[in-house]
């Protein structure tokens, strides 16, 4: 998105600064959790392509500090107000890091830090440290990164296992990584899919059965091929779009739950899953087939009166393609990333929490500045 | 978000040639339990690929092919199409679809015997697709090139992206059977080498094609790769750039005598970002460095590396165990210090990312290198050529014409292809290249004269007997005429003349002032030797408040189309304009009127110093200065003709155009007290194909057919892009760009035409809303001026108009008011969830806010009027919350009455949560007297149909019911366009063309292509109708 079409400073950008997030993308994870309850029962998480670290920050504050955000926080607040305080102390949503308030929350049993939480964040870029998070600098496409992650998760008990017989100790693998887009959309989509495959291949080696995998995807040509492959390894695959992700962006997230390696399939780091790789296709449930009529259509009427027409997917024609169900996440009462909000005139603009990590053109910028010229300006 | 305006939908469909043969393509029928009326939906089994008539895509691949009939042909990959141009003539020859939907990213060519055959072989790739074609060229009777394309191997998909390819030398592959064997090597994004073999059918053998993997290099994800056959033999050098900025140089040898061998020679880690492009040089005969590798990167640098020694290497394990894994260092160096070992030189010249580079020539151990990038320039070291709009040069081809001369062709994201001969190292400066510089001595020998007009601020020359002078006696300006018979005309107070022109046919003097005013003096009734106070007809603010630097008469042969007197002006506001000047009866007095019909802004300025019309090509040329350069600009072709680094505007200079249609000219200037003469026999670069925006197109609209005096109706395509400009293209002339208009300051959100095609409405961010008027004009086919700008109504700085709907308001008009033009009802939806209805008074050129309303806090994205039967009953909007909402208007009859009363605030009445997130497409079609169908497409990939009826005719109460088809597309649906299937008032059915899938860059054809990729829906009503078999 260019500068000319929209101010970068949308509602979530402002909110991120107000709530102390390193990037607005923190809200995407919070809203994905609202929809899929991602963090329930989760203690061991690997965050890939983590820099600048807003997702790790969410993990740190939810799992380690035990804070709640978004709708969860709202629900709990409602409950709390109903139960406890007739006098009512006003609290701001998601503003739990002030000392006084934290104390109160502890008193009310609000902060629920989990035990034995292990979070490993991996990125090529350096990342500012976060409480309770082990950060690794590494390349997720390299097989040895798996070893380093496992080592970081269990520094005491890890045994170097050259044969990769596979301890699978991780509950949740996250990847919010995206390439620096070039403008050739199919190239960007391709590179993004390669990042997703790298994250998936890594996840296949460390996820515990029933584990979850969440990764950014650009919905473009052949995205249905990726969905179909993911469905082979997970019992449930959704394409989710948080409300904090702009409607004008191609971006969405695959949320895969119920990790399950199909019978007879062996995860081989030398033969990674990728475009065109053959993976066993799960059999369709008998019930599913029957509910379609002879024409491959099925009609149901929703509660609100909207008729829904489902079409039987053309799996007979192409087993390798499948469209994952789409889910928009985040309440309709949440902020809209595309909308213009009327702000009070006396509002003070806050500085970003974390400046961007070193971009590749950093040195070029410095050199140009030394020479006294403007840099990075392109003609319209 | 490229919505085609509603009134053009049917025509659009016919343009796309959706043929009636679809009737037979319907697979299955189903009766629904749709609440209001039975509605049948059929899934269309086959989708006819619409024929693409015109396309303007980013140019993503270029290659020269030398054959005996043309030296050379230029091949361009634009989207999935290959275009063939005759380079010498600069003409388009033919277009050929190579891939189903994949864009072409690379072309390599070979012709046998070298440069002289009739046949060329081309390997074309893009993404995962590969295609092998042969090009046969001949001349027809008229000596024009005739090109046949044969696909030896139609599109094949590999599992991975292809990054580069090269042909094997024929002497290796040919087994004596002749030239019918083709062998090529390709490299993939995972550093695998593939071999493609094709053996043409012959007496002994049948045709065979094969594609298989032959080797794997160091395992990594690559952004770029380049291959070169070294030593004229079996050894292949591969340069690979990883996404992490490493540069690998490895080789693969497959010689039956040596056996297969993979060696990694160099690993350079000097780049700080991804490497996007490579070239390996030829071997130099002299000097210490024999071979170099050049790389360009995300870090804005070009680096060259010494790769002279490719004998030593790390020995690499053979292919059998799944590629070489000695690169399994895995752990990146924790310090991540950049290691510049082996780097010979580093250059930084581009303002943003560099996509690729080429070696031009090598002489005496020196290499000339050219690079291209995101900043839309191609740079030879520090010499910059910028001939593209917007962002990104994507493709380049170099043709070596002789030992030291090259032709460089570049293709941009704007779809433009240009070619030029660069001035290179070791080249004598006065031959070969198209521009030359001379000293004064040489000038006297070389040139007869160079003409130079006196500066118009001193005198305007008109007739030989008439000269006008301006005198500044006693602080006021006077105008005198004819030295021997002085008539003095008094100027208006404070009218400081900066330009003038004499119209001999009318006896008019036209003066331009320092503050942008124009005064026209009618000299018809004047007598000599007198001082007359003639009141001129004055027109204010013609160029804002800036001085008018130029007034010229448009030559009669150019303006004859319109049959009216036209003048051309230019001002210090950086704009030029065409005005009609004519007599008009006003208050029973004949006076002169000036009407601006076109305003243009060339990409230089703000000073437009001069203008002329090339009598041969009838093109309008403008010239002036841009910072330190002198620019000659061909406004008719929208190309830069001459660029001279003369040092800036403050100097003596003169420019004379060659007037022979060649685009050449002579420019004389002083710089540091030395007189320079620059003579160009043709334009500085040749434009082989004209381009478009070069940035993401965000809105487009197809105009209705516009009548001209000629038989041919004009049809325009208006596009608005991220570059804030609106371009008008001629649909019937291979999408030639007629006008570029710039007044918006933010990205365009929506464009719509009026039904007569004379007005264009445009909306953008910051509440910008403009009305443009189109009419016949010289030079530009059609002139376009901004007629009105809607004043902003809020104080919000970032309020975007997301969409709007237009409807004509016909009032009972005065028959004397000719020509009659309707007013317009404009309903705009905003990013802060507000909605405003305006009336545009065409005659008064003003806006009137009628009513406003607010939805929720969601950003509204769509707006369309709701007609039930013939009546306009309200509005339908949609927003990022996925809910279409209906807004009935309290008194629908009043919409068509003379004066719209200021209505009560608007409220929505019905709102249904159909889509899960943002609605990206909305359109409506009348299906019966009492019902309208709304079609929506969402970001969730779903398509929905909502029937809307009216509960009771006395008061507008909508009732609606929806049918949702989730998963209709794998991703967002951008256009849902119901198009009438049959002629008539109430079509019994229609085809809905959906456009789903990805959003892509500046491709005007995007929706066209996607019609073929999408699912087609066909709807019939009523159900009793027998389905078409």
PDB file of N, CA, C and O in Angstrom, chain B residues 461-463 466 468 481 500-510 520-524 551-554 556 565-568 581-582 592:
ATOM      1  N   UNK B 461       6.119  38.347 -32.721  1.00  0.00           N
ATOM      2  CA  UNK B 461       6.183  38.578 -34.154  1.00  0.00           C
ATOM      3  C   UNK B 461       4.957  37.963 -34.792  1.00  0.00           C
ATOM      4  O   UNK B 461       4.634  36.820 -34.526  1.00  0.00           O
ATOM      5  N   UNK B 462       4.273  38.669 -35.584  1.00  0.00           N
ATOM      6  CA  UNK B 462       3.109  38.066 -36.206  1.00  0.00           C
ATOM      7  C   UNK B 462       3.165  38.228 -37.714  1.00  0.00           C
ATOM      8  O   UNK B 462       3.619  37.356 -38.420  1.00  0.00           O
ATOM      9  N   UNK B 463       2.762  39.347 -38.204  1.00  0.00           N
ATOM     10  CA  UNK B 463       2.834  39.611 -39.632  1.00  0.00           C
ATOM     11  C   UNK B 463       4.091  40.410 -39.905  1.00  0.00           C
ATOM     12  O   UNK B 463       4.613  41.087 -39.016  1.00  0.00           O
ATOM     13  N   UNK B 466       3.148  43.835 -39.230  1.00  0.00           N
ATOM     14  CA  UNK B 466       2.651  44.174 -37.910  1.00  0.00           C
ATOM     15  C   UNK B 466       3.623  43.699 -36.854  1.00  0.00           C
ATOM     16  O   UNK B 466       3.956  42.544 -36.794  1.00  0.00           O
ATOM     17  N   UNK B 468       4.348  44.180 -32.647  1.00  0.00           N
ATOM     18  CA  UNK B 468       3.809  44.757 -31.426  1.00  0.00           C
ATOM     19  C   UNK B 468       4.933  44.968 -30.445  1.00  0.00           C
ATOM     20  O   UNK B 468       5.848  44.178 -30.340  1.00  0.00           O
ATOM     21  N   UNK B 481       1.102  49.396 -32.062  1.00  0.00           N
ATOM     22  CA  UNK B 481       1.025  48.532 -33.229  1.00  0.00           C
ATOM     23  C   UNK B 481       1.577  49.274 -34.434  1.00  0.00           C
ATOM     24  O   UNK B 481       1.302  50.465 -34.606  1.00  0.00           O
ATOM     25  N   UNK B 500       2.595  37.058 -25.644  1.00  0.00           N
ATOM     26  CA  UNK B 500       1.646  37.660 -26.571  1.00  0.00           C
ATOM     27  C   UNK B 500       1.543  36.844 -27.835  1.00  0.00           C
ATOM     28  O   UNK B 500       2.379  35.994 -28.104  1.00  0.00           O
ATOM     29  N   UNK B 501       0.492  37.148 -28.593  1.00  0.00           N
ATOM     30  CA  UNK B 501       0.292  36.422 -29.837  1.00  0.00           C
ATOM     31  C   UNK B 501      -0.668  37.225 -30.686  1.00  0.00           C
ATOM     32  O   UNK B 501      -1.570  37.901 -30.174  1.00  0.00           O
ATOM     33  N   UNK B 502      -0.437  37.230 -31.985  1.00  0.00           N
ATOM     34  CA  UNK B 502      -1.293  37.975 -32.901  1.00  0.00           C
ATOM     35  C   UNK B 502      -2.024  37.012 -33.806  1.00  0.00           C
ATOM     36  O   UNK B 502      -1.417  36.128 -34.418  1.00  0.00           O
ATOM     37  N   UNK B 503      -3.343  37.165 -33.812  1.00  0.00           N
ATOM     38  CA  UNK B 503      -4.169  36.269 -34.599  1.00  0.00           C
ATOM     39  C   UNK B 503      -4.559  37.021 -35.867  1.00  0.00           C
ATOM     40  O   UNK B 503      -5.480  37.831 -35.854  1.00  0.00           O
ATOM     41  N   UNK B 504      -3.850  36.759 -36.973  1.00  0.00           N
ATOM     42  CA  UNK B 504      -4.052  37.596 -38.165  1.00  0.00           C
ATOM     43  C   UNK B 504      -5.401  37.373 -38.819  1.00  0.00           C
ATOM     44  O   UNK B 504      -5.985  38.283 -39.379  1.00  0.00           O
ATOM     45  N   UNK B 505      -5.965  36.184 -38.696  1.00  0.00           N
ATOM     46  CA  UNK B 505      -7.246  35.939 -39.360  1.00  0.00           C
ATOM     47  C   UNK B 505      -8.364  36.737 -38.732  1.00  0.00           C
ATOM     48  O   UNK B 505      -9.325  37.116 -39.377  1.00  0.00           O
ATOM     49  N   UNK B 506      -8.258  36.984 -37.458  1.00  0.00           N
ATOM     50  CA  UNK B 506      -9.319  37.683 -36.744  1.00  0.00           C
ATOM     51  C   UNK B 506      -8.915  39.119 -36.383  1.00  0.00           C
ATOM     52  O   UNK B 506      -9.727  39.864 -35.837  1.00  0.00           O
ATOM     53  N   UNK B 507      -7.651  39.437 -36.581  1.00  0.00           N
ATOM     54  CA  UNK B 507      -7.135  40.728 -36.134  1.00  0.00           C
ATOM     55  C   UNK B 507      -7.254  40.888 -34.625  1.00  0.00           C
ATOM     56  O   UNK B 507      -7.747  41.885 -34.128  1.00  0.00           O
ATOM     57  N   UNK B 508      -6.832  39.862 -33.936  1.00  0.00           N
ATOM     58  CA  UNK B 508      -6.863  39.883 -32.483  1.00  0.00           C
ATOM     59  C   UNK B 508      -5.435  39.896 -31.948  1.00  0.00           C
ATOM     60  O   UNK B 508      -4.553  39.234 -32.493  1.00  0.00           O
ATOM     61  N   UNK B 509      -5.260  40.607 -30.867  1.00  0.00           N
ATOM     62  CA  UNK B 509      -4.017  40.466 -30.124  1.00  0.00           C
ATOM     63  C   UNK B 509      -4.354  39.835 -28.784  1.00  0.00           C
ATOM     64  O   UNK B 509      -5.278  40.276 -28.092  1.00  0.00           O
ATOM     65  N   UNK B 510      -3.641  38.788 -28.478  1.00  0.00           N
ATOM     66  CA  UNK B 510      -3.893  38.081 -27.218  1.00  0.00           C
ATOM     67  C   UNK B 510      -2.666  38.260 -26.330  1.00  0.00           C
ATOM     68  O   UNK B 510      -1.542  38.007 -26.758  1.00  0.00           O
ATOM     69  N   UNK B 520      -7.787  39.785 -24.524  1.00  0.00           N
ATOM     70  CA  UNK B 520      -7.885  39.703 -25.984  1.00  0.00           C
ATOM     71  C   UNK B 520      -8.367  41.051 -26.510  1.00  0.00           C
ATOM     72  O   UNK B 520      -9.431  41.557 -26.120  1.00  0.00           O
ATOM     73  N   UNK B 521      -7.578  41.665 -27.390  1.00  0.00           N
ATOM     74  CA  UNK B 521      -7.916  42.959 -27.997  1.00  0.00           C
ATOM     75  C   UNK B 521      -8.386  42.716 -29.418  1.00  0.00           C
ATOM     76  O   UNK B 521      -7.687  42.080 -30.205  1.00  0.00           O
ATOM     77  N   UNK B 522      -9.563  43.202 -29.699  1.00  0.00           N
ATOM     78  CA  UNK B 522     -10.076  43.115 -31.062  1.00  0.00           C
ATOM     79  C   UNK B 522      -9.628  44.363 -31.816  1.00  0.00           C
ATOM     80  O   UNK B 522     -10.012  45.481 -31.468  1.00  0.00           O
ATOM     81  N   UNK B 523      -8.798  44.199 -32.859  1.00  0.00           N
ATOM     82  CA  UNK B 523      -8.224  45.350 -33.556  1.00  0.00           C
ATOM     83  C   UNK B 523      -8.995  45.719 -34.819  1.00  0.00           C
ATOM     84  O   UNK B 523      -8.551  46.537 -35.608  1.00  0.00           O
ATOM     85  N   UNK B 524     -10.138  45.078 -35.025  1.00  0.00           N
ATOM     86  CA  UNK B 524     -10.841  45.249 -36.292  1.00  0.00           C
ATOM     87  C   UNK B 524     -11.184  46.698 -36.591  1.00  0.00           C
ATOM     88  O   UNK B 524     -11.028  47.172 -37.706  1.00  0.00           O
ATOM     89  N   UNK B 551       1.925  31.981 -25.513  1.00  0.00           N
ATOM     90  CA  UNK B 551       0.621  31.931 -26.183  1.00  0.00           C
ATOM     91  C   UNK B 551       0.885  31.668 -27.649  1.00  0.00           C
ATOM     92  O   UNK B 551       1.680  32.370 -28.274  1.00  0.00           O
ATOM     93  N   UNK B 552       0.264  30.645 -28.180  1.00  0.00           N
ATOM     94  CA  UNK B 552       0.460  30.326 -29.598  1.00  0.00           C
ATOM     95  C   UNK B 552      -0.878  29.946 -30.215  1.00  0.00           C
ATOM     96  O   UNK B 552      -1.756  29.417 -29.539  1.00  0.00           O
ATOM     97  N   UNK B 553      -0.965  30.192 -31.512  1.00  0.00           N
ATOM     98  CA  UNK B 553      -2.155  29.754 -32.235  1.00  0.00           C
ATOM     99  C   UNK B 553      -1.954  28.296 -32.613  1.00  0.00           C
ATOM    100  O   UNK B 553      -0.869  27.906 -33.052  1.00  0.00           O
ATOM    101  N   UNK B 554      -2.989  27.512 -32.422  1.00  0.00           N
ATOM    102  CA  UNK B 554      -2.906  26.127 -32.880  1.00  0.00           C
ATOM    103  C   UNK B 554      -3.038  26.145 -34.395  1.00  0.00           C
ATOM    104  O   UNK B 554      -3.985  26.727 -34.933  1.00  0.00           O
ATOM    105  N   UNK B 556      -3.888  25.762 -38.171  1.00  0.00           N
ATOM    106  CA  UNK B 556      -5.196  25.451 -38.725  1.00  0.00           C
ATOM    107  C   UNK B 556      -5.345  23.973 -39.111  1.00  0.00           C
ATOM    108  O   UNK B 556      -6.384  23.367 -38.921  1.00  0.00           O
ATOM    109  N   UNK B 565     -11.285  28.227 -33.637  1.00  0.00           N
ATOM    110  CA  UNK B 565      -9.968  28.801 -33.398  1.00  0.00           C
ATOM    111  C   UNK B 565      -9.487  28.339 -32.032  1.00  0.00           C
ATOM    112  O   UNK B 565     -10.211  28.443 -31.041  1.00  0.00           O
ATOM    113  N   UNK B 566      -8.306  27.820 -32.022  1.00  0.00           N
ATOM    114  CA  UNK B 566      -7.781  27.327 -30.753  1.00  0.00           C
ATOM    115  C   UNK B 566      -6.431  27.960 -30.489  1.00  0.00           C
ATOM    116  O   UNK B 566      -5.644  28.182 -31.411  1.00  0.00           O
ATOM    117  N   UNK B 567      -6.188  28.306 -29.243  1.00  0.00           N
ATOM    118  CA  UNK B 567      -4.866  28.788 -28.862  1.00  0.00           C
ATOM    119  C   UNK B 567      -4.294  27.887 -27.787  1.00  0.00           C
ATOM    120  O   UNK B 567      -5.011  27.173 -27.099  1.00  0.00           O
ATOM    121  N   UNK B 568      -2.996  27.920 -27.729  1.00  0.00           N
ATOM    122  CA  UNK B 568      -2.292  27.090 -26.767  1.00  0.00           C
ATOM    123  C   UNK B 568      -1.569  28.024 -25.812  1.00  0.00           C
ATOM    124  O   UNK B 568      -0.936  28.990 -26.247  1.00  0.00           O
ATOM    125  N   UNK B 581     -11.334  29.936 -28.785  1.00  0.00           N
ATOM    126  CA  UNK B 581     -11.651  31.356 -28.724  1.00  0.00           C
ATOM    127  C   UNK B 581     -12.712  31.630 -29.784  1.00  0.00           C
ATOM    128  O   UNK B 581     -12.544  31.254 -30.940  1.00  0.00           O
ATOM    129  N   UNK B 582     -13.821  32.232 -29.368  1.00  0.00           N
ATOM    130  CA  UNK B 582     -14.884  32.463 -30.337  1.00  0.00           C
ATOM    131  C   UNK B 582     -15.732  33.666 -29.933  1.00  0.00           C
ATOM    132  O   UNK B 582     -15.689  34.120 -28.783  1.00  0.00           O
ATOM    133  N   UNK B 592     -15.709  38.491 -27.294  1.00  0.00           N
ATOM    134  CA  UNK B 592     -14.874  37.309 -27.504  1.00  0.00           C
ATOM    135  C   UNK B 592     -14.891  36.466 -26.230  1.00  0.00           C
ATOM    136  O   UNK B 592     -14.822  36.998 -25.130  1.00  0.00           O
TER     137      UNK B 592
END
